[in-house]
PDB file of C-alpha atoms and ligand atoms in Angstrom:
ATOM      1  CA  MET A 218      -6.383 -27.986  10.054  1.00 71.00           C
ATOM      2  CA  PHE A 219      -6.162 -27.997  13.822  1.00 88.00           C
ATOM      3  CA  THR A 220      -3.118 -30.257  13.903  1.00 93.00           C
ATOM      4  CA  LYS A 221      -0.747 -27.672  15.354  1.00 97.00           C
ATOM      5  CA  ILE A 222      -2.236 -24.608  17.024  1.00 97.00           C
ATOM      6  CA  LEU A 223      -0.092 -21.698  18.115  1.00 98.00           C
ATOM      7  CA  PHE A 224      -1.601 -19.817  21.043  1.00 97.00           C
ATOM      8  CA  PRO A 225       0.435 -16.678  21.744  1.00 96.00           C
ATOM      9  CA  THR A 226      -0.549 -15.333  25.146  1.00 94.00           C
ATOM     10  CA  ASP A 227       0.100 -12.116  27.050  1.00 90.00           C
ATOM     11  CA  PHE A 228      -1.949 -13.447  30.002  1.00 91.00           C
ATOM     12  CA  SER A 229      -4.502 -10.664  29.484  1.00 86.00           C
ATOM     13  CA  GLU A 230      -8.210 -11.037  30.144  1.00 85.00           C
ATOM     14  CA  ALA A 231      -8.808 -11.534  26.425  1.00 85.00           C
ATOM     15  CA  ALA A 232      -6.184 -14.282  26.318  1.00 89.00           C
ATOM     16  CA  GLU A 233      -7.868 -15.863  29.325  1.00 90.00           C
ATOM     17  CA  LYS A 234     -11.157 -15.911  27.421  1.00 89.00           C
ATOM     18  CA  ALA A 235      -9.386 -17.367  24.409  1.00 90.00           C
ATOM     19  CA  LYS A 236      -8.152 -20.179  26.630  1.00 92.00           C
ATOM     20  CA  ASP A 237     -11.738 -21.022  27.541  1.00 91.00           C
ATOM     21  CA  LYS A 238     -12.695 -21.070  23.867  1.00 91.00           C
ATOM     22  CA  LEU A 239      -9.810 -23.400  23.185  1.00 92.00           C
ATOM     23  CA  VAL A 240     -11.225 -25.789  25.758  1.00 90.00           C
ATOM     24  CA  GLU A 241     -14.502 -25.611  23.808  1.00 88.00           C
ATOM     25  CA  MET A 242     -12.556 -26.607  20.697  1.00 90.00           C
ATOM     26  CA  SER A 243     -11.004 -29.633  22.367  1.00 88.00           C
ATOM     27  CA  LYS A 244     -13.450 -32.035  20.725  1.00 86.00           C
ATOM     28  CA  CYS A 245     -12.181 -30.922  17.306  1.00 88.00           C
ATOM     29  CA  ASN A 246      -9.430 -33.502  17.022  1.00 84.00           C
ATOM     30  CA  ILE A 247      -6.699 -31.028  17.884  1.00 91.00           C
ATOM     31  CA  GLY A 248      -3.168 -32.372  17.507  1.00 92.00           C
ATOM     32  CA  GLU A 249      -1.084 -30.159  19.734  1.00 96.00           C
ATOM     33  CA  ILE A 250      -1.021 -26.664  21.163  1.00 97.00           C
ATOM     34  CA  ILE A 251       1.993 -24.453  21.652  1.00 98.00           C
ATOM     35  CA  LEU A 252       1.554 -21.809  24.323  1.00 98.00           C
ATOM     36  CA  LEU A 253       3.908 -18.989  23.392  1.00 97.00           C
ATOM     37  CA  HIS A 254       4.831 -15.902  25.343  1.00 96.00           C
ATOM     38  CA  VAL A 255       6.960 -13.271  23.659  1.00 94.00           C
ATOM     39  CA  VAL A 256       8.952 -11.050  25.991  1.00 90.00           C
ATOM     40  CA  ASP A 257       8.378  -7.710  24.304  1.00 87.00           C
ATOM     41  CA  ILE A 258      11.877  -6.202  24.118  1.00 82.00           C
ATOM     42  CA  ARG A 259      10.393  -2.785  23.379  1.00 80.00           C
ATOM     43  CA  ILE A 260       9.487  -2.308  27.038  1.00 74.00           C
ATOM     44  CA  PHE A 261      13.164  -2.488  27.962  1.00 69.00           C
ATOM     45  CA  SER A 262      14.199   0.475  25.870  1.00 65.00           C
ATOM     46  CA  TYR A 263      12.561   2.897  28.334  1.00 61.00           C
ATOM     47  CA  SER A 264      13.865   1.319  31.479  1.00 58.00           C
ATOM     48  CA  THR A 265      17.422   1.202  30.151  1.00 58.00           C
ATOM     49  CA  MET A 266      17.157   4.772  28.981  1.00 60.00           C
ATOM     50  CA  LEU A 267      16.154   5.797  32.511  1.00 61.00           C
ATOM     51  CA  ASP A 268      18.751   3.505  34.110  1.00 61.00           C
ATOM     52  CA  ILE A 269      16.073   1.607  35.991  1.00 59.00           C
ATOM     53  CA  ILE A 270      17.199  -1.753  34.774  1.00 57.00           C
ATOM     54  CA  GLU A 271      20.187  -3.156  32.938  1.00 57.00           C
ATOM     55  CA  VAL A 272      19.110  -4.713  29.656  1.00 54.00           C
ATOM     56  CA  ASP A 273      20.408  -8.126  30.572  1.00 60.00           C
ATOM     57  CA  ASN A 274      19.427  -8.096  34.233  1.00 63.00           C
ATOM     58  CA  TRP A 275      16.027  -9.647  33.683  1.00 64.00           C
ATOM     59  CA  LYS A 276      17.793 -12.574  32.103  1.00 66.00           C
ATOM     60  CA  LYS A 277      20.621 -12.795  34.661  1.00 63.00           C
ATOM     61  CA  ASP A 278      18.622 -13.100  37.837  1.00 68.00           C
ATOM     62  CA  GLY A 279      16.108 -15.203  35.950  1.00 77.00           C
ATOM     63  CA  LYS A 280      13.109 -13.866  37.864  1.00 81.00           C
ATOM     64  CA  LEU A 281      11.088 -12.890  34.825  1.00 84.00           C
ATOM     65  CA  ILE A 282      11.618 -16.186  33.054  1.00 87.00           C
ATOM     66  CA  LYS A 283      10.816 -18.096  36.220  1.00 89.00           C
ATOM     67  CA  GLU A 284       7.571 -16.189  36.677  1.00 91.00           C
ATOM     68  CA  LEU A 285       6.626 -16.615  33.018  1.00 93.00           C
ATOM     69  CA  ASN A 286       7.284 -20.334  33.178  1.00 95.00           C
ATOM     70  CA  ARG A 287       5.148 -20.598  36.291  1.00 96.00           C
ATOM     71  CA  LYS A 288       2.264 -18.868  34.500  1.00 96.00           C
ATOM     72  CA  LEU A 289       2.682 -20.845  31.296  1.00 97.00           C
ATOM     73  CA  ASP A 290       2.744 -24.099  33.242  1.00 98.00           C
ATOM     74  CA  ALA A 291      -0.464 -23.185  35.060  1.00 97.00           C
ATOM     75  CA  TRP A 292      -2.181 -22.571  31.721  1.00 96.00           C
ATOM     76  CA  LYS A 293      -0.701 -25.755  30.323  1.00 97.00           C
ATOM     77  CA  ASP A 294      -2.092 -27.759  33.256  1.00 97.00           C
ATOM     78  CA  GLU A 295      -5.517 -26.313  32.742  1.00 95.00           C
ATOM     79  CA  LEU A 296      -5.560 -27.143  29.032  1.00 96.00           C
ATOM     80  CA  GLU A 297      -4.190 -30.618  29.632  1.00 96.00           C
ATOM     81  CA  LYS A 298      -7.045 -31.266  32.022  1.00 95.00           C
ATOM     82  CA  ALA A 299      -9.361 -30.706  29.060  1.00 93.00           C
ATOM     83  CA  GLY A 300      -7.509 -33.484  27.250  1.00 94.00           C
ATOM     84  CA  LEU A 301      -5.272 -31.319  25.076  1.00 95.00           C
ATOM     85  CA  LYS A 302      -1.605 -31.890  24.291  1.00 97.00           C
ATOM     86  CA  VAL A 303       0.324 -28.760  25.230  1.00 98.00           C
ATOM     87  CA  SER A 304       3.890 -27.468  25.182  1.00 98.00           C
ATOM     88  CA  THR A 305       5.214 -24.042  26.202  1.00 98.00           C
ATOM     89  CA  GLU A 306       7.662 -21.657  24.602  1.00 97.00           C
ATOM     90  CA  ILE A 307       9.216 -18.292  25.514  1.00 95.00           C
ATOM     91  CA  LYS A 308      10.756 -16.018  22.895  1.00 95.00           C
ATOM     92  CA  GLU A 309      12.035 -12.471  23.057  1.00 91.00           C
ATOM     93  CA  GLY A 310      11.514  -9.831  20.405  1.00 91.00           C
ATOM     94  CA  ILE A 311       8.593  -7.947  18.946  1.00 93.00           C
ATOM     95  CA  PRO A 312       5.478 -10.068  19.495  1.00 93.00           C
ATOM     96  CA  PHE A 313       3.927 -10.056  15.996  1.00 95.00           C
ATOM     97  CA  ASP A 314       7.286 -10.771  14.410  1.00 96.00           C
ATOM     98  CA  GLU A 315       8.092 -13.671  16.719  1.00 97.00           C
ATOM     99  CA  ILE A 316       4.597 -15.114  16.288  1.00 97.00           C
ATOM    100  CA  LEU A 317       4.935 -15.064  12.493  1.00 98.00           C
ATOM    101  CA  LYS A 318       8.458 -16.482  12.579  1.00 98.00           C
ATOM    102  CA  TYR A 319       7.526 -19.241  14.972  1.00 98.00           C
ATOM    103  CA  SER A 320       4.485 -20.289  12.981  1.00 98.00           C
ATOM    104  CA  GLU A 321       6.363 -20.414   9.686  1.00 97.00           C
ATOM    105  CA  ASN A 322       9.359 -22.285  11.067  1.00 97.00           C
ATOM    106  CA  ASN A 323       7.437 -24.868  13.045  1.00 97.00           C
ATOM    107  CA  GLY A 324       4.666 -26.067  10.772  1.00 96.00           C
ATOM    108  CA  VAL A 325       1.880 -24.326  12.690  1.00 97.00           C
ATOM    109  CA  THR A 326      -1.501 -24.815  10.967  1.00 96.00           C
ATOM    110  CA  LEU A 327      -3.610 -22.315  12.919  1.00 97.00           C
ATOM    111  CA  ILE A 328      -2.765 -19.208  14.951  1.00 97.00           C
ATOM    112  CA  LEU A 329      -5.215 -18.368  17.692  1.00 95.00           C
ATOM    113  CA  LEU A 330      -5.681 -14.675  18.416  1.00 92.00           C
ATOM    114  CA  PRO A 331      -7.688 -13.080  21.216  1.00 85.00           C
ATOM    115  CA  SER A 332      -9.134  -9.825  19.908  1.00 73.00           C
ATOM    116  CA  VAL A 333      -8.180  -7.266  22.596  1.00 62.00           C
ATOM    117  CA  GLY A 334      -5.716  -7.092  25.453  1.00 41.00           C
ATOM    118  CA  HIS A 335      -5.807  -5.382  28.844  1.00 41.00           C
ATOM    119  CA  GLY A 336      -5.205  -1.748  29.842  1.00 41.00           C
ATOM    120  CA  VAL A 337      -5.123   1.243  27.548  1.00 43.00           C
ATOM    121  CA  VAL A 338      -1.509   0.998  26.440  1.00 43.00           C
ATOM    122  CA  GLU A 339      -1.568  -2.784  26.331  1.00 41.00           C
ATOM    123  CA  ARG A 340      -4.748  -2.760  24.350  1.00 41.00           C
ATOM    124  CA  MET A 341      -3.000  -0.770  21.655  1.00 40.00           C
ATOM    125  CA  LEU A 342      -0.037  -3.113  21.650  1.00 40.00           C
ATOM    126  CA  VAL A 343      -2.085  -6.275  21.671  1.00 42.00           C
ATOM    127  CA  GLY A 344      -4.492  -4.866  19.134  1.00 67.00           C
ATOM    128  CA  SER A 345      -1.685  -4.029  16.790  1.00 80.00           C
ATOM    129  CA  THR A 346      -0.150  -7.459  17.287  1.00 88.00           C
ATOM    130  CA  ALA A 347      -3.352  -9.216  16.288  1.00 88.00           C
ATOM    131  CA  GLU A 348      -3.806  -6.881  13.367  1.00 87.00           C
ATOM    132  CA  LYS A 349      -0.286  -7.409  12.042  1.00 91.00           C
ATOM    133  CA  VAL A 350      -0.472 -11.160  12.449  1.00 94.00           C
ATOM    134  CA  LEU A 351      -3.808 -11.191  10.637  1.00 92.00           C
ATOM    135  CA  ARG A 352      -2.399  -9.178   7.771  1.00 92.00           C
ATOM    136  CA  LYS A 353       0.947 -10.897   7.387  1.00 95.00           C
ATOM    137  CA  SER A 354       0.340 -14.490   8.347  1.00 96.00           C
ATOM    138  CA  LYS A 355       0.892 -17.211   5.771  1.00 95.00           C
ATOM    139  CA  VAL A 356      -0.932 -19.583   8.116  1.00 96.00           C
ATOM    140  CA  SER A 357      -4.678 -19.734   8.897  1.00 97.00           C
ATOM    141  CA  VAL A 358      -5.826 -17.552  11.773  1.00 96.00           C
ATOM    142  CA  ILE A 359      -8.745 -17.737  14.198  1.00 95.00           C
ATOM    143  CA  LEU A 360      -9.831 -14.505  15.876  1.00 92.00           C
ATOM    144  CA  LEU A 361     -11.724 -15.210  19.046  1.00 90.00           C
ATOM    145  CA  ARG A 362     -14.303 -13.032  20.728  1.00 85.00           C
TER     146      ARG A 362
ATOM    147  CA  MET B  70     -18.717 -22.307  19.000  1.00 90.00           C
ATOM    148  CA  PHE B  71     -19.241 -24.664  16.050  1.00 93.00           C
ATOM    149  CA  THR B  72     -22.992 -25.166  16.224  1.00 94.00           C
ATOM    150  CA  ARG B  73     -24.034 -22.687  13.545  1.00 97.00           C
ATOM    151  CA  ILE B  74     -21.273 -21.789  11.103  1.00 97.00           C
ATOM    152  CA  LEU B  75     -21.514 -19.035   8.524  1.00 98.00           C
ATOM    153  CA  PHE B  76     -19.477 -19.618   5.377  1.00 98.00           C
ATOM    154  CA  PRO B  77     -19.573 -16.637   3.000  1.00 98.00           C
ATOM    155  CA  THR B  78     -18.375 -17.574  -0.478  1.00 96.00           C
ATOM    156  CA  ASP B  79     -17.511 -15.716  -3.642  1.00 93.00           C
ATOM    157  CA  PHE B  80     -16.947 -19.028  -5.504  1.00 93.00           C
ATOM    158  CA  SER B  81     -13.213 -18.318  -5.827  1.00 93.00           C
ATOM    159  CA  VAL B  82     -10.429 -20.915  -5.529  1.00 94.00           C
ATOM    160  CA  HIS B  83      -9.750 -19.549  -2.069  1.00 96.00           C
ATOM    161  CA  ALA B  84     -13.322 -20.153  -0.986  1.00 96.00           C
ATOM    162  CA  LYS B  85     -13.014 -23.655  -2.425  1.00 96.00           C
ATOM    163  CA  LYS B  86     -10.069 -24.271  -0.098  1.00 96.00           C
ATOM    164  CA  VAL B  87     -12.330 -23.353   2.814  1.00 97.00           C
ATOM    165  CA  LYS B  88     -14.694 -26.109   1.705  1.00 96.00           C
ATOM    166  CA  THR B  89     -11.983 -28.757   2.042  1.00 95.00           C
ATOM    167  CA  LYS B  90     -11.160 -27.477   5.531  1.00 95.00           C
ATOM    168  CA  ILE B  91     -14.796 -27.657   6.621  1.00 95.00           C
ATOM    169  CA  LEU B  92     -14.911 -31.269   5.454  1.00 93.00           C
ATOM    170  CA  LYS B  93     -12.072 -31.936   7.886  1.00 90.00           C
ATOM    171  CA  MET B  94     -14.001 -30.388  10.776  1.00 91.00           C
ATOM    172  CA  LYS B  95     -16.360 -33.333  11.224  1.00 82.00           C
ATOM    173  CA  ASP B  96     -15.500 -33.840  14.903  1.00 86.00           C
ATOM    174  CA  CYS B  97     -16.165 -30.244  15.877  1.00 91.00           C
ATOM    175  CA  GLY B  98     -19.871 -30.770  16.390  1.00 89.00           C
ATOM    176  CA  ILE B  99     -21.158 -28.650  13.512  1.00 93.00           C
ATOM    177  CA  LYS B 100     -24.961 -28.722  13.488  1.00 94.00           C
ATOM    178  CA  GLU B 101     -25.753 -26.133  10.869  1.00 96.00           C
ATOM    179  CA  LEU B 102     -23.781 -24.622   8.037  1.00 97.00           C
ATOM    180  CA  VAL B 103     -24.989 -21.516   6.243  1.00 98.00           C
ATOM    181  CA  LEU B 104     -23.557 -20.807   2.804  1.00 98.00           C
ATOM    182  CA  LEU B 105     -23.955 -17.153   1.935  1.00 98.00           C
ATOM    183  CA  HIS B 106     -23.208 -15.275  -1.244  1.00 94.00           C
ATOM    184  CA  VAL B 107     -23.428 -11.519  -1.324  1.00 93.00           C
ATOM    185  CA  VAL B 108     -24.288 -10.069  -4.709  1.00 87.00           C
ATOM    186  CA  ASN B 109     -21.924  -7.140  -4.674  1.00 82.00           C
ATOM    187  CA  LYS B 110     -23.932  -4.020  -5.431  1.00 75.00           C
ATOM    188  CA  LYS B 111     -20.838  -2.035  -6.284  1.00 71.00           C
ATOM    189  CA  LEU B 112     -20.202  -4.120  -9.365  1.00 66.00           C
ATOM    190  CA  PHE B 113     -23.388  -2.854 -10.924  1.00 59.00           C
ATOM    191  CA  GLY B 114     -23.116   0.844 -10.259  1.00 49.00           C
ATOM    192  CA  TYR B 115     -26.219   2.762  -9.371  1.00 45.00           C
ATOM    193  CA  SER B 116     -27.182   4.863 -12.332  1.00 43.00           C
ATOM    194  CA  PRO B 117     -30.760   4.183 -13.301  1.00 44.00           C
ATOM    195  CA  ILE B 118     -31.601   3.403 -16.907  1.00 44.00           C
ATOM    196  CA  SER B 119     -34.866   5.239 -16.482  1.00 44.00           C
ATOM    197  CA  GLN B 120     -36.743   6.733 -13.577  1.00 48.00           C
ATOM    198  CA  GLU B 121     -38.903   3.632 -13.271  1.00 49.00           C
ATOM    199  CA  LEU B 122     -36.421   0.882 -13.861  1.00 47.00           C
ATOM    200  CA  THR B 123     -33.050   0.904 -12.105  1.00 53.00           C
ATOM    201  CA  ILE B 124     -30.236  -1.473 -12.854  1.00 54.00           C
ATOM    202  CA  ASN B 125     -30.898  -2.950  -9.432  1.00 56.00           C
ATOM    203  CA  ASP B 126     -34.449  -3.833 -10.389  1.00 53.00           C
ATOM    204  CA  MET B 127     -33.349  -5.479 -13.608  1.00 52.00           C
ATOM    205  CA  PHE B 128     -30.480  -7.566 -12.346  1.00 57.00           C
ATOM    206  CA  ILE B 129     -30.073  -7.755  -8.605  1.00 54.00           C
ATOM    207  CA  ASP B 130     -33.678  -8.411  -7.791  1.00 58.00           C
ATOM    208  CA  GLY B 131     -34.137 -10.611 -10.814  1.00 59.00           C
ATOM    209  CA  ASP B 132     -31.906 -12.934 -12.729  1.00 68.00           C
ATOM    210  CA  ILE B 133     -28.663 -12.400 -10.887  1.00 76.00           C
ATOM    211  CA  THR B 134     -29.977 -13.299  -7.456  1.00 81.00           C
ATOM    212  CA  LYS B 135     -31.687 -16.340  -8.900  1.00 81.00           C
ATOM    213  CA  SER B 136     -28.648 -17.579 -10.778  1.00 81.00           C
ATOM    214  CA  ALA B 137     -26.461 -16.932  -7.729  1.00 85.00           C
ATOM    215  CA  GLU B 138     -28.811 -19.111  -5.705  1.00 90.00           C
ATOM    216  CA  LEU B 139     -28.574 -21.909  -8.256  1.00 89.00           C
ATOM    217  CA  LYS B 140     -24.839 -21.609  -8.445  1.00 90.00           C
ATOM    218  CA  LEU B 141     -24.516 -21.628  -4.645  1.00 94.00           C
ATOM    219  CA  LYS B 142     -26.588 -24.794  -4.299  1.00 95.00           C
ATOM    220  CA  GLY B 143     -24.466 -26.627  -6.853  1.00 94.00           C
ATOM    221  CA  TRP B 144     -21.249 -25.291  -5.408  1.00 95.00           C
ATOM    222  CA  GLY B 145     -22.081 -26.442  -1.892  1.00 95.00           C
ATOM    223  CA  LYS B 146     -23.314 -29.949  -2.838  1.00 95.00           C
ATOM    224  CA  ASP B 147     -20.198 -31.750  -1.610  1.00 93.00           C
ATOM    225  CA  LEU B 148     -20.636 -30.259   1.866  1.00 95.00           C
ATOM    226  CA  GLU B 149     -24.003 -31.926   2.318  1.00 92.00           C
ATOM    227  CA  SER B 150     -24.046 -34.775   4.793  1.00 86.00           C
ATOM    228  CA  THR B 151     -26.528 -36.534   7.019  1.00 81.00           C
ATOM    229  CA  ASP B 152     -25.504 -34.905  10.285  1.00 88.00           C
ATOM    230  CA  ILE B 153     -25.219 -31.298   9.108  1.00 92.00           C
ATOM    231  CA  THR B 154     -28.099 -29.103   8.037  1.00 94.00           C
ATOM    232  CA  ILE B 155     -27.116 -26.821   5.177  1.00 96.00           C
ATOM    233  CA  LYS B 156     -28.818 -23.578   4.374  1.00 97.00           C
ATOM    234  CA  TYR B 157     -28.181 -21.538   1.233  1.00 97.00           C
ATOM    235  CA  ASP B 158     -28.749 -17.820   1.099  1.00 96.00           C
ATOM    236  CA  VAL B 159     -28.114 -14.962  -1.299  1.00 93.00           C
ATOM    237  CA  VAL B 160     -28.323 -11.338  -0.228  1.00 92.00           C
ATOM    238  CA  LYS B 161     -27.294  -8.157  -1.975  1.00 87.00           C
ATOM    239  CA  GLY B 162     -25.219  -5.258  -0.832  1.00 89.00           C
ATOM    240  CA  ASN B 163     -21.739  -4.555   0.377  1.00 92.00           C
ATOM    241  CA  PRO B 164     -20.114  -7.966   1.105  1.00 94.00           C
ATOM    242  CA  PHE B 165     -18.448  -7.250   4.453  1.00 95.00           C
ATOM    243  CA  ASP B 166     -21.412  -5.314   5.906  1.00 96.00           C
ATOM    244  CA  GLU B 167     -23.849  -7.982   4.810  1.00 97.00           C
ATOM    245  CA  ILE B 168     -21.711 -10.824   6.155  1.00 98.00           C
ATOM    246  CA  ILE B 169     -21.477  -9.226   9.603  1.00 96.00           C
ATOM    247  CA  GLU B 170     -25.135  -8.274   9.691  1.00 97.00           C
ATOM    248  CA  TYR B 171     -26.178 -11.738   8.564  1.00 98.00           C
ATOM    249  CA  SER B 172     -24.045 -13.406  11.241  1.00 98.00           C
ATOM    250  CA  LEU B 173     -25.868 -11.428  13.934  1.00 97.00           C
ATOM    251  CA  LYS B 174     -29.342 -11.688  12.486  1.00 97.00           C
ATOM    252  CA  GLU B 175     -29.061 -15.447  12.023  1.00 97.00           C
ATOM    253  CA  ASN B 176     -27.377 -16.087  15.405  1.00 97.00           C
ATOM    254  CA  CYS B 177     -24.317 -17.696  13.875  1.00 98.00           C
ATOM    255  CA  THR B 178     -21.576 -18.816  16.261  1.00 97.00           C
ATOM    256  CA  LEU B 179     -18.561 -18.721  13.922  1.00 97.00           C
ATOM    257  CA  ILE B 180     -17.592 -17.292  10.539  1.00 98.00           C
ATOM    258  CA  ILE B 181     -15.175 -19.194   8.326  1.00 98.00           C
ATOM    259  CA  MET B 182     -13.859 -17.638   5.131  1.00 98.00           C
ATOM    260  CA  GLY B 183     -10.941 -17.431   2.717  1.00 97.00           C
ATOM    261  CA  SER B 184      -8.073 -15.008   3.263  1.00 97.00           C
ATOM    262  CA  LYS B 185      -8.467 -13.904  -0.342  1.00 96.00           C
ATOM    263  CA  GLY B 186     -11.117 -14.088  -2.993  1.00 93.00           C
ATOM    264  CA  LEU B 187     -11.768 -13.231  -6.587  1.00 89.00           C
ATOM    265  CA  THR B 188      -9.249 -10.430  -6.904  1.00 87.00           C
ATOM    266  CA  GLU B 189      -6.031 -11.861  -8.330  1.00 76.00           C
ATOM    267  CA  ALA B 190      -3.438  -9.924  -6.366  1.00 80.00           C
ATOM    268  CA  GLU B 191      -0.453 -12.150  -5.594  1.00 82.00           C
ATOM    269  CA  GLU B 192       1.447  -9.777  -3.353  1.00 83.00           C
ATOM    270  CA  LEU B 193      -1.617  -9.423  -1.137  1.00 87.00           C
ATOM    271  CA  LEU B 194      -1.903 -11.748   1.870  1.00 90.00           C
ATOM    272  CA  ILE B 195      -5.437 -10.802   2.856  1.00 94.00           C
ATOM    273  CA  GLY B 196      -8.378  -9.369   0.915  1.00 95.00           C
ATOM    274  CA  SER B 197     -10.441  -6.424   2.064  1.00 94.00           C
ATOM    275  CA  THR B 198     -13.607  -8.409   2.771  1.00 96.00           C
ATOM    276  CA  ALA B 199     -11.741 -10.924   4.930  1.00 96.00           C
ATOM    277  CA  GLU B 200      -9.831  -8.234   6.807  1.00 93.00           C
ATOM    278  CA  LYS B 201     -12.895  -6.133   7.583  1.00 92.00           C
ATOM    279  CA  VAL B 202     -14.973  -9.092   8.698  1.00 94.00           C
ATOM    280  CA  ALA B 203     -12.129 -10.359  10.913  1.00 91.00           C
ATOM    281  CA  ARG B 204     -11.800  -6.961  12.551  1.00 87.00           C
ATOM    282  CA  LYS B 205     -15.418  -6.048  12.989  1.00 88.00           C
ATOM    283  CA  SER B 206     -17.201  -9.320  13.603  1.00 91.00           C
ATOM    284  CA  LYS B 207     -18.807  -9.845  17.008  1.00 90.00           C
ATOM    285  CA  ILE B 208     -18.326 -13.624  16.778  1.00 92.00           C
ATOM    286  CA  PRO B 209     -15.147 -15.695  16.218  1.00 93.00           C
ATOM    287  CA  VAL B 210     -13.730 -15.700  12.678  1.00 95.00           C
ATOM    288  CA  ILE B 211     -11.455 -18.254  11.021  1.00 97.00           C
ATOM    289  CA  ILE B 212      -9.461 -16.945   8.078  1.00 97.00           C
ATOM    290  CA  ILE B 213      -8.192 -19.815   5.907  1.00 97.00           C
ATOM    291  CA  LYS B 214      -4.882 -19.358   4.098  1.00 93.00           C
TER     292      LYS B 214
HETATM  293  N1  ATP C 539     -19.454 -11.258  -2.398  1.00 96.78           N
HETATM  294  C1  ATP C 539     -19.105 -12.144  -1.450  1.00 96.78           C
HETATM  295  N2  ATP C 539     -20.035 -12.948  -0.913  1.00 96.78           N
HETATM  296  C2  ATP C 539     -19.702 -13.848   0.027  1.00 96.78           C
HETATM  297  N3  ATP C 539     -18.465 -14.032   0.481  1.00 96.78           N
HETATM  298  C3  ATP C 539     -17.483 -13.257  -0.013  1.00 96.78           C
HETATM  299  C4  ATP C 539     -17.754 -12.258  -0.991  1.00 96.78           C
HETATM  300  N4  ATP C 539     -16.594 -11.647  -1.285  1.00 96.78           N
HETATM  301  C5  ATP C 539     -15.639 -12.225  -0.523  1.00 96.78           C
HETATM  302  N5  ATP C 539     -16.162 -13.214   0.245  1.00 96.78           N
HETATM  303  C6  ATP C 539     -15.430 -14.064   1.224  1.00 96.78           C
HETATM  304  O1  ATP C 539     -14.272 -13.380   1.635  1.00 96.78           O
HETATM  305  C7  ATP C 539     -13.089 -14.136   1.318  1.00 96.78           C
HETATM  306  C8  ATP C 539     -11.975 -13.168   1.017  1.00 96.78           C
HETATM  307  O2  ATP C 539     -12.267 -12.400  -0.127  1.00 96.78           O
HETATM  308  P1  ATP C 539     -11.864 -10.870  -0.302  1.00 96.78           P
HETATM  309  O3  ATP C 539     -12.958 -10.200  -1.049  1.00 96.78           O
HETATM  310  O4  ATP C 539     -11.480 -10.329   1.033  1.00 96.78           O
HETATM  311  O5  ATP C 539     -10.527 -10.987  -1.163  1.00 96.78           O
HETATM  312  P2  ATP C 539     -10.219 -10.494  -2.651  1.00 96.78           P
HETATM  313  O6  ATP C 539     -11.446 -10.616  -3.486  1.00 96.78           O
HETATM  314  O7  ATP C 539      -9.014 -11.274  -3.078  1.00 96.78           O
HETATM  315  O8  ATP C 539      -9.806  -8.993  -2.443  1.00 96.78           O
HETATM  316  P3  ATP C 539     -10.675  -7.642  -2.590  1.00 96.78           P
HETATM  317  O9  ATP C 539     -12.125  -8.001  -2.600  1.00 96.78           O
HETATM  318  O10 ATP C 539     -10.274  -6.846  -1.396  1.00 96.78           O
HETATM  319  O11 ATP C 539     -10.239  -7.029  -3.865  1.00 96.78           O
HETATM  320  C9  ATP C 539     -13.540 -15.064   0.199  1.00 96.78           C
HETATM  321  O12 ATP C 539     -12.717 -16.233   0.118  1.00 96.78           O
HETATM  322  C10 ATP C 539     -14.952 -15.384   0.632  1.00 96.78           C
HETATM  323  O13 ATP C 539     -14.940 -16.365   1.660  1.00 96.78           O
HETATM  324 MG1   MG C 540     -13.355  -9.683  -3.108  1.00 96.78          MG
END
């Protein structure tokens, strides 16, 4: 049941707490963990509309991806120290959609969801992500608190 | 997180699937497992037969609770093992309210339940009891698909 856990993270406080819970679960004979960050393409629609950023710029100069990889690797290190087997993954799209797609296409057996995200706007986004994953997932889900 | 697990069951095939998952959670350090069935008040309506004797008095406080207890004990037999203490409990009321209240009152650390239950609705991915408990619980919830 815990053979392949998908842990989608937005690096929020709630996700941070979820990471600690995952460490608590490490004695559970966990196979592997995939740390996934989805670059939410919806945030780019505003900036392109206002000409602040070219849609593809964040990919071209590679800064965003570099920073995300740095963060993901730090989390990976921490989880590996607890004896877990971890890999990282970055996708772009709408978070709930990418989470569902990834889990169905990669034999994920459990999706880990922190319950709330950070900030007022983010909280709504993260909240709706968790809610949609919960409702549409074909894979077992754990909601952490 | 796994010390005192609450497993609410409606005896459905989905709840049965949860049982097989729990059997695979041996390494998680489960100390106590509470099997709970909520006698759903809604199914009996509330109109009293007479002023003195309500339907609740006749069934919920009498035979139905008792037979649910018997059924629960038989149903949970295969979960019994030497290192886990099992408790059986039957309460009456509205399933999702009772499950959440019970989890708090009994200091449970995790709820594990099926994504669906007795209602045979194929197009549905999650039942109303599971969804409400997942959203409103104060402790972690695993929803088994
Ligand atoms: N009366 C109950 N007592 C204890 N646990 C229950 C009860 N009803 C449901 N559950 C738990 O909730 C899980 C999901 O069932 P749920 O009731 O949400 O789905 P459903 O019956 O298919 O749909 P719905 O009840 O919304 O018509 C069950 O597998 C079981 O673990
Ligand atoms: Mg039901």
